[in-house]
Amino acid sequence: MSVLLDGRFRFDNYVVGASNRLAVAAGRAVAESPGTTYNPLFIYSASGLGKTHLIGAIGFAAKQLLPELVVEYVPLDDFVDQLHLAVSSGQTDAFKQRYQRIDLLLIDDVQFLTGRRETQSEMLRIFNAIQSSGRQIVMASDRPPAEIADVDERLVTRLAGGLIVDIGPPEYETRVAILRNKCAEREMTFATGVLEELARMPCRSIRELQGALNRLVAHEALGDRPLTPGNVRAIVAAGRVTPAQSRVATPTATDEFAGFISDIAVAVAQHVEGWRVRLGERIAHWQAAGYRTTMLDRALTLTEEVDVDALDAAFATGVARLEQLESQAVLLDPRLAGLDVFRDPECIVDAEARVEQAIAAHDPPPAPWPAFTIETLLAGKSNQLAMRAAESVLASPGAQYNPLFVHGGPGVGKTHLVHAVGNALRRKAALSGPVACVSGSQFVDELIAALQEGTVDRWRARYRAAGALIVDDVHALAGKERSQEELFHLFNALHSAGRQVVLASDRPPSEIGELEARLRSRFDGGLVVAIQPPDRTLREALYARALMDRGADAEQGVAALLAELPVSGATEVDAVVDRMLHAARASGGTVTLSLVRRELSSGGAATPTSVPTVADKAFLDAEKIVLEWADLDGRIIEELR
């Protein structure tokens, strides 16, 4: 929270008098019910009369009443710096979104809008977004909106569209009350009549009044004469610097070389525009500090004068961010110290990506299971389309079928397929980062752990640095709002960077309940492909491999016989084979055709509930078997065997 909103500036320590009563009443109304009245509230006064204290009190009171309220105080110069930094780093959308999430926006020193057309346009858009959503804006300035020069008429109209109140110089009674409050805060006491005498002196602002009080405090602590009402004016007057005194000439330099340099500087300044000289000085400063100044160098080529202070402040903000990023990177890998990417404020996005890579290298995201490869994936009519899509993804990751969404029932091989794609992608040298492969439930559990440990940023960085993302069982995120939000932003970041996303589920996106529409639309935006239960040819291949993997001694034709069972996928195939091997161990160890027929016809506890038992041996007679399955076009195929 801004230091202005930390509780030092409150309504209960703001002295109310005739000069500010209306402004305080309006401020209290806004704090008690932001967005419903006086929106925007525009407060103006000469410098030092308490308008900054008042807007701070509004923000603090509103936050006390509604702790969940998002309140932000920003001086206009800081707003300009943030805007310039966002533009220079390509983060304008993030800048807009940040301000559009604020419930109560407090903007100080609005008079500095003069001449800043870009800032005015951006502020107008933000004002429209905030007000249209019923949120509150409070502004402070040293003059009313109509007197702020060179401001877009639309913005002036917007500023004047709520309530405009002014704060005048405090009258005598208010000045006394202010002085007494300040003394109470400092636990200071003065002789009777001292504060009243000080309050009678002409005073242009509360800040000037505080300065005079400070002189009395210093005299009381250090002076050798007692402080009385009679000597208050003399003490205060002695401490004031007159305009004439402020223009006293500096002593004549005795160093001839320094004088020569001074003369050169004067001569140069007569022929070079002052802003260019100042900008050149800042460029030299940053270059000496080791930073690339391309951002500032471009400004030197402009024909019109630029705001050197604002440009330098934006550059300094970028440098501070780079220093923060470099310190994070060095903690993970000391070899990253001094990289060029941390020396150019125009490369902040690249620097952030470098830190994400360092985090991913230090704490990599989960990888695909190595046992699942393309080479071990059996192909058939049921998964033919998904296999072809996977081949296209591997040929050009991120360019075609992004995302690839694979769905099918349990055991059809979708998990094998997506992990196989992940392992194939890992072997691609051109991939920009590691392949992250995570199940939906694991994604949720990791996020919960990160929230508990306060490491969400680091957790995000692990996945944002990924060269490809694979999420299996993505339906496990249904109804989990925060997990879906994180996946949405992760998807956008990777997809916009051209990185491949592969997803798997037991149903298509349209059938996943409690899935946010924005995620569903992105899933549907790639290729959604189904894997059907295996056809007979694929079932036979699955049985043959399962028997071979287990080193089974089986008669020829066993796999073909088992393939008559209409199982849903590899999981059920494994269960059937395990049952046959169990039976074979009790009768010599060989899986024979007769053993298979006997086991299938007898049923038994070892038979999976999803695998039909065969009660009638006639079922296995070749002439009486009718098989049904769906082809790629969805038609039902019947085959008499």
PDB file of N, CA and C in Angstrom, residues 564 617-627 639-641:
ATOM      1  N   GLU A 564     -11.364 -61.013 -29.882  1.00  0.00           N
ATOM      2  CA  GLU A 564     -12.808 -61.028 -30.107  1.00  0.00           C
ATOM      3  C   GLU A 564     -13.554 -60.304 -28.996  1.00  0.00           C
ATOM      4  N   LYS A 617     -20.333 -71.298 -25.179  1.00  0.00           N
ATOM      5  CA  LYS A 617     -19.196 -71.522 -26.061  1.00  0.00           C
ATOM      6  C   LYS A 617     -19.532 -71.194 -27.501  1.00  0.00           C
ATOM      7  N   ALA A 618     -20.833 -71.227 -27.804  1.00  0.00           N
ATOM      8  CA  ALA A 618     -21.227 -70.912 -29.170  1.00  0.00           C
ATOM      9  C   ALA A 618     -20.827 -69.495 -29.553  1.00  0.00           C
ATOM     10  N   PHE A 619     -20.628 -68.624 -28.536  1.00  0.00           N
ATOM     11  CA  PHE A 619     -20.218 -67.242 -28.807  1.00  0.00           C
ATOM     12  C   PHE A 619     -18.904 -67.199 -29.578  1.00  0.00           C
ATOM     13  N   LEU A 620     -18.058 -68.211 -29.328  1.00  0.00           N
ATOM     14  CA  LEU A 620     -16.738 -68.219 -29.939  1.00  0.00           C
ATOM     15  C   LEU A 620     -16.719 -68.932 -31.293  1.00  0.00           C
ATOM     16  N   ASP A 621     -17.870 -69.487 -31.707  1.00  0.00           N
ATOM     17  CA  ASP A 621     -17.913 -70.113 -33.025  1.00  0.00           C
ATOM     18  C   ASP A 621     -17.805 -69.046 -34.087  1.00  0.00           C
ATOM     19  N   ALA A 622     -16.878 -69.197 -35.003  1.00  0.00           N
ATOM     20  CA  ALA A 622     -16.576 -68.141 -35.971  1.00  0.00           C
ATOM     21  C   ALA A 622     -17.788 -67.749 -36.801  1.00  0.00           C
ATOM     22  N   GLU A 623     -18.666 -68.711 -37.034  1.00  0.00           N
ATOM     23  CA  GLU A 623     -19.797 -68.404 -37.906  1.00  0.00           C
ATOM     24  C   GLU A 623     -20.854 -67.554 -37.224  1.00  0.00           C
ATOM     25  N   LYS A 624     -20.825 -67.444 -35.887  1.00  0.00           N
ATOM     26  CA  LYS A 624     -21.920 -66.800 -35.176  1.00  0.00           C
ATOM     27  C   LYS A 624     -21.530 -65.489 -34.503  1.00  0.00           C
ATOM     28  N   ILE A 625     -20.332 -64.962 -34.790  1.00  0.00           N
ATOM     29  CA  ILE A 625     -19.889 -63.734 -34.108  1.00  0.00           C
ATOM     30  C   ILE A 625     -20.168 -62.525 -34.985  1.00  0.00           C
ATOM     31  N   VAL A 626     -20.839 -61.508 -34.424  1.00  0.00           N
ATOM     32  CA  VAL A 626     -21.059 -60.238 -35.107  1.00  0.00           C
ATOM     33  C   VAL A 626     -20.363 -59.159 -34.292  1.00  0.00           C
ATOM     34  N   LEU A 627     -19.399 -58.460 -34.901  1.00  0.00           N
ATOM     35  CA  LEU A 627     -18.669 -57.385 -34.221  1.00  0.00           C
ATOM     36  C   LEU A 627     -19.189 -56.040 -34.697  1.00  0.00           C
ATOM     37  N   GLU A 639     -19.619 -56.786 -38.734  1.00  0.00           N
ATOM     38  CA  GLU A 639     -18.823 -57.770 -39.462  1.00  0.00           C
ATOM     39  C   GLU A 639     -19.150 -59.167 -38.935  1.00  0.00           C
ATOM     40  N   LEU A 640     -19.573 -60.034 -39.819  1.00  0.00           N
ATOM     41  CA  LEU A 640     -19.890 -61.420 -39.458  1.00  0.00           C
ATOM     42  C   LEU A 640     -18.648 -62.268 -39.613  1.00  0.00           C
ATOM     43  N   ARG A 641     -18.305 -62.965 -38.533  1.00  0.00           N
ATOM     44  CA  ARG A 641     -17.105 -63.809 -38.578  1.00  0.00           C
ATOM     45  C   ARG A 641     -17.475 -65.267 -38.316  1.00  0.00           C
TER      46      ARG A 641
END
